[in-house]
Amino acid sequence: MLASILQNVINALQWGSFYALIALGYTLVYGVLTLINFAHGDIFMVGAYIAFFVASFALTTLGLPGWAALALTIPATMVLTSLVGVTLERIAYRPLRRKGAHRLYVVITALMAGLILENGNLAILGASRKAFPPLIHETVYTIGGVSFTNLKIAVIISAFLVFAFLHWVVTRTRVGMAMRAISYDKFAVPLMGIPMDNIIVVTFVLGSAFAGLAGILFAMSYPVLEPYMGALIGWKAFIAAVVGGIGDIRGAFIGGFLLGAVEIMVVAFFPSTFRDLIGFTVLLVILTFKPTGLFGVAKTTKI
């Protein structure tokens, strides 16, 4: 019984790591711009495909061994995925922001941007699924009846390292101070000489890079890629960010692991078809009693 519980905990940590990495991007953009970037899940999908092509190029064209291909794939994918996020901000969001468009139009634009990424992938690469090439040899460890792989541990450690790095950036650096200033009063920030557009670009770079890292880790763990792979996991990561308290990176991180734990525990004790039903019901109950999320704080507006 204890071994079964520990096994489910490890599985929940791995699955929650994917949600947490994507949710951090959601909450980072929302915290700075009060913008829900609904295309973020599809940026995760783009990151997985970028990783596929970079890894394939490194293995076949350059002839690199798996570990060297992985060492090249991770930074290249994060950089290229961040460029996709910045391009999306420059083309879709910045013109609306400068014209003072209503928030509803920005949300619709984000939804359309996600659909463009999905269907653009479908039109260019086709509907056939792609198998992600193996980059490392997976080793299975069994301790006390609990089995886990080196890849599963790497996914969990990566999520915690990313959270620690982002927490340091937001709380200990000048860029993080500027992010918090924009979230507090975006109209006063330009008067203080802070280049708001540059800070917003950095925000999208960080959020998109984390989504690209999540895409690599997900593709290595479940090596089947398809154009709509980011839709459902992106929505779930957004819900995790809301449950944790969107705008708070600590809440998004914990919310991702909470959602992963709920889903894994539901599958452990109920048929898998009940996973989304029970999982979302539990999260709905949490929001009923804590509408701002676990770590969210209700904001007051001065008139």
XYZ file of C-alpha atoms in Angstrom:
303
model
C 0.000 0.000 0.000
C 2.791 2.429 0.918
C 4.719 1.566 -2.250
C 1.602 2.242 -4.340
C 1.112 5.642 -2.705
C 4.756 6.607 -3.237
C 4.553 5.477 -6.857
C 1.527 7.690 -7.428
C 3.290 10.606 -5.706
C 6.263 10.342 -8.073
C 3.942 10.099 -11.081
C 2.013 13.127 -9.804
C 5.233 15.108 -9.410
C 6.238 14.333 -12.985
C 2.834 15.180 -14.466
C 2.523 18.248 -12.266
C 5.932 19.459 -13.464
C 4.573 19.879 -16.988
C 1.571 21.839 -15.724
C 3.764 23.951 -13.446
C 6.226 24.926 -16.188
C 3.421 26.023 -18.508
C 1.432 27.696 -15.714
C 4.463 29.823 -14.820
C 4.332 31.349 -18.291
C 0.619 32.091 -17.940
C 0.980 33.749 -14.567
C 4.115 35.698 -15.523
C 2.408 37.387 -18.481
C -0.783 37.968 -16.510
C 1.088 39.389 -13.549
C 2.815 41.991 -15.718
C 0.179 42.797 -18.351
C -3.055 41.481 -16.821
C -3.261 39.507 -20.082
C -4.323 35.868 -20.331
C -2.156 34.560 -23.155
C -4.387 31.731 -24.358
C -1.867 30.930 -27.098
C 0.655 29.812 -24.470
C -0.361 26.150 -24.683
C 0.301 26.230 -28.426
C 3.686 27.834 -27.816
C 4.385 24.708 -25.738
C 3.419 22.650 -28.808
C 5.680 24.751 -31.035
C 8.519 24.207 -28.563
C 8.062 20.438 -28.781
C 8.213 20.564 -32.592
C 11.250 22.850 -32.556
C 12.953 20.375 -30.222
C 12.068 17.562 -32.632
C 13.702 19.263 -35.615
C 16.750 20.450 -33.665
C 17.291 16.997 -32.150
C 16.846 15.281 -35.524
C 19.317 17.696 -37.129
C 21.851 17.139 -34.355
C 21.561 13.347 -34.543
C 21.413 12.787 -38.296
C 23.162 15.741 -39.945
C 25.754 16.591 -37.311
C 26.098 12.995 -36.127
C 26.235 13.970 -32.478
C 25.715 11.377 -29.732
C 22.476 11.552 -27.777
C 23.827 13.470 -24.779
C 25.466 16.086 -27.017
C 22.308 16.403 -29.100
C 20.326 16.975 -25.902
C 22.836 19.596 -24.727
C 22.321 21.412 -28.036
C 18.563 20.896 -28.204
C 17.678 22.399 -24.809
C 19.185 25.906 -25.237
C 18.364 26.077 -28.967
C 14.734 25.161 -28.352
C 14.339 27.608 -25.480
C 15.836 30.440 -27.568
C 13.790 29.691 -30.686
C 10.582 29.231 -28.700
C 11.179 32.539 -26.921
C 11.499 34.173 -30.352
C 8.088 32.773 -31.260
C 6.605 34.271 -28.101
C 8.235 37.662 -28.712
C 7.045 37.661 -32.328
C 3.530 36.934 -31.131
C 3.736 39.853 -28.695
C 5.060 42.259 -31.338
C 2.546 41.320 -34.026
C -0.611 40.507 -32.070
C -0.545 42.104 -28.611
C 1.589 45.258 -28.791
C -0.534 47.082 -31.448
C -3.676 46.453 -29.388
C -1.974 47.598 -26.193
C -0.736 50.822 -27.762
C -4.178 51.608 -29.134
C -5.760 51.008 -25.734
C -7.970 48.190 -27.016
C -10.474 46.634 -24.642
C -9.240 43.549 -22.815
C -11.885 41.412 -24.537
C -10.306 42.070 -27.951
C -6.906 41.071 -26.605
C -8.325 37.788 -25.280
C -9.967 37.056 -28.653
C -6.674 37.858 -30.374
C -4.857 35.414 -28.074
C -7.354 32.681 -28.904
C -6.974 33.342 -32.632
C -3.176 33.328 -32.325
C -3.361 29.872 -30.764
C -5.564 28.623 -33.587
C -3.147 30.069 -36.142
C -0.243 28.202 -34.544
C -2.201 24.943 -34.469
C -3.570 25.107 -38.003
C -0.348 26.574 -39.383
C 1.473 23.538 -38.028
C -1.198 21.303 -39.521
C -0.943 22.980 -42.942
C 2.861 23.004 -43.096
C 3.765 19.685 -41.469
C 0.597 17.686 -42.054
C -1.624 15.739 -39.681
C 0.685 12.752 -39.269
C 2.198 12.311 -35.842
C 5.939 12.503 -35.360
C 8.033 10.294 -33.109
C 10.528 12.205 -30.997
C 14.010 10.647 -31.295
C 15.492 9.115 -28.137
C 18.276 11.331 -26.811
C 19.179 9.570 -23.576
C 19.028 5.999 -22.402
C 16.282 5.667 -19.810
C 17.359 3.752 -16.726
C 14.717 2.309 -14.439
C 15.430 2.374 -10.704
C 13.390 0.377 -8.200
C 13.581 1.174 -4.501
C 11.220 -0.530 -2.074
C 8.788 -1.472 -4.826
C 8.710 2.102 -6.230
C 9.941 2.405 -9.812
C 11.133 5.587 -11.491
C 13.425 6.545 -14.351
C 16.266 9.008 -14.663
C 14.138 11.023 -17.104
C 11.268 11.294 -14.623
C 13.612 12.609 -11.945
C 15.153 15.053 -14.440
C 11.691 16.442 -15.268
C 10.875 17.039 -11.603
C 14.254 18.619 -10.819
C 14.002 20.856 -13.895
C 10.635 22.221 -12.750
C 11.994 23.123 -9.309
C 15.124 24.712 -10.790
C 13.028 26.833 -13.154
C 10.817 27.978 -10.285
C 13.856 28.878 -8.168
C 15.383 30.817 -11.073
C 12.146 32.689 -11.830
C 11.619 33.505 -8.150
C 15.149 34.925 -8.038
C 14.546 36.992 -11.177
C 11.278 38.439 -9.916
C 12.389 39.182 -6.357
C 16.130 39.902 -6.612
C 16.836 41.592 -9.952
C 16.148 45.016 -11.451
C 14.148 43.410 -14.247
C 11.969 41.663 -11.680
C 11.498 44.926 -9.823
C 10.387 46.562 -13.073
C 7.955 43.671 -13.710
C 6.405 44.173 -10.297
C 6.226 47.923 -10.886
C 4.350 47.429 -14.183
C 1.906 45.040 -12.527
C 1.272 47.610 -9.797
C 0.835 50.713 -11.981
C 1.623 50.441 -15.685
C 0.735 54.090 -16.299
C 3.291 55.487 -13.851
C 6.131 53.207 -14.959
C 7.040 55.148 -18.162
C 7.164 58.356 -16.125
C 9.898 56.758 -13.988
C 12.070 56.067 -17.043
C 11.449 52.314 -17.128
C 11.323 50.979 -20.736
C 8.022 49.142 -20.424
C 8.147 47.522 -23.873
C 11.566 46.028 -23.117
C 10.355 44.586 -19.811
C 7.313 43.105 -21.548
C 9.613 41.489 -24.137
C 11.679 39.955 -21.314
C 8.449 38.634 -19.784
C 7.484 36.884 -23.006
C 11.026 35.585 -23.461
C 10.978 33.944 -20.027
C 7.451 32.539 -20.306
C 7.973 31.167 -23.819
C 11.384 29.700 -22.954
C 9.832 27.801 -20.043
C 7.092 26.534 -22.368
C 9.779 25.379 -24.791
C 11.578 23.547 -21.978
C 8.290 21.902 -21.010
C 7.852 20.885 -24.661
C 11.266 19.178 -24.699
C 10.644 17.318 -21.446
C 7.134 16.275 -22.478
C 8.316 15.061 -25.900
C 11.091 13.026 -24.296
C 8.668 11.498 -21.780
C 5.816 10.877 -24.254
C 7.544 10.846 -27.657
C 4.536 11.352 -29.937
C 3.945 14.845 -31.356
C 0.793 16.145 -33.036
C -0.437 19.690 -33.868
C -3.119 19.837 -31.170
C -1.026 18.455 -28.313
C -0.816 21.855 -26.622
C -4.539 22.653 -26.531
C -5.760 20.535 -23.620
C -2.582 20.656 -21.540
C -2.478 24.423 -22.056
C -6.025 24.876 -20.776
C -5.302 22.656 -17.797
C -2.145 24.608 -16.981
C -4.179 27.813 -17.144
C -6.714 26.343 -14.716
C -3.845 25.304 -12.442
C -2.547 28.892 -12.504
C -6.011 30.216 -11.628
C -6.431 27.745 -8.779
C -3.039 28.667 -7.381
C -3.770 32.378 -7.752
C -2.933 33.730 -11.196
C -0.350 36.469 -11.060
C 1.554 34.740 -8.247
C 4.371 32.470 -9.456
C 4.302 30.485 -6.221
C 0.584 29.840 -6.690
C 1.013 28.796 -10.333
C 3.788 26.391 -9.390
C 1.846 24.764 -6.562
C -1.358 24.789 -8.614
C 0.350 22.777 -11.348
C 1.436 20.098 -8.906
C -1.984 20.122 -7.249
C -3.713 19.466 -10.560
C -1.214 16.735 -11.414
C -1.763 15.085 -8.030
C -5.548 15.196 -8.376
C -5.451 13.628 -11.846
C -3.023 10.862 -10.886
C -4.943 9.989 -7.714
C -8.238 9.891 -9.602
C -6.766 7.469 -12.158
C -5.353 5.352 -9.315
C -8.747 4.797 -7.657
C -11.301 5.386 -10.437
C -11.593 4.588 -14.156
C -9.461 6.906 -16.294
C -12.593 8.322 -17.943
C -13.387 10.030 -14.628
C -10.068 11.867 -14.529
C -11.116 15.209 -15.970
C -14.590 15.122 -14.402
C -13.417 14.563 -10.833
C -10.266 16.623 -11.245
C -12.083 19.729 -12.458
C -14.806 19.239 -9.854
C -12.222 19.314 -7.068
C -10.682 22.477 -8.526
C -14.120 24.061 -8.864
C -14.791 23.384 -5.184
C -11.489 25.060 -4.292
C -12.396 28.145 -6.306
C -15.849 28.201 -4.724
C -14.351 28.639 -1.271
C -11.280 30.636 -2.418
C -12.263 32.602 -5.552
C -8.883 34.347 -5.785
C -7.002 31.047 -5.748
C -4.862 29.544 -3.026
C -2.310 32.381 -2.982
C -4.232 35.083 -4.823
C -5.165 38.354 -3.121
C -8.265 40.324 -3.972
C -7.364 43.640 -5.595
C -9.090 46.897 -4.827
C -9.634 49.572 -7.437
C -9.491 53.219 -6.435
C -12.007 55.509 -8.099
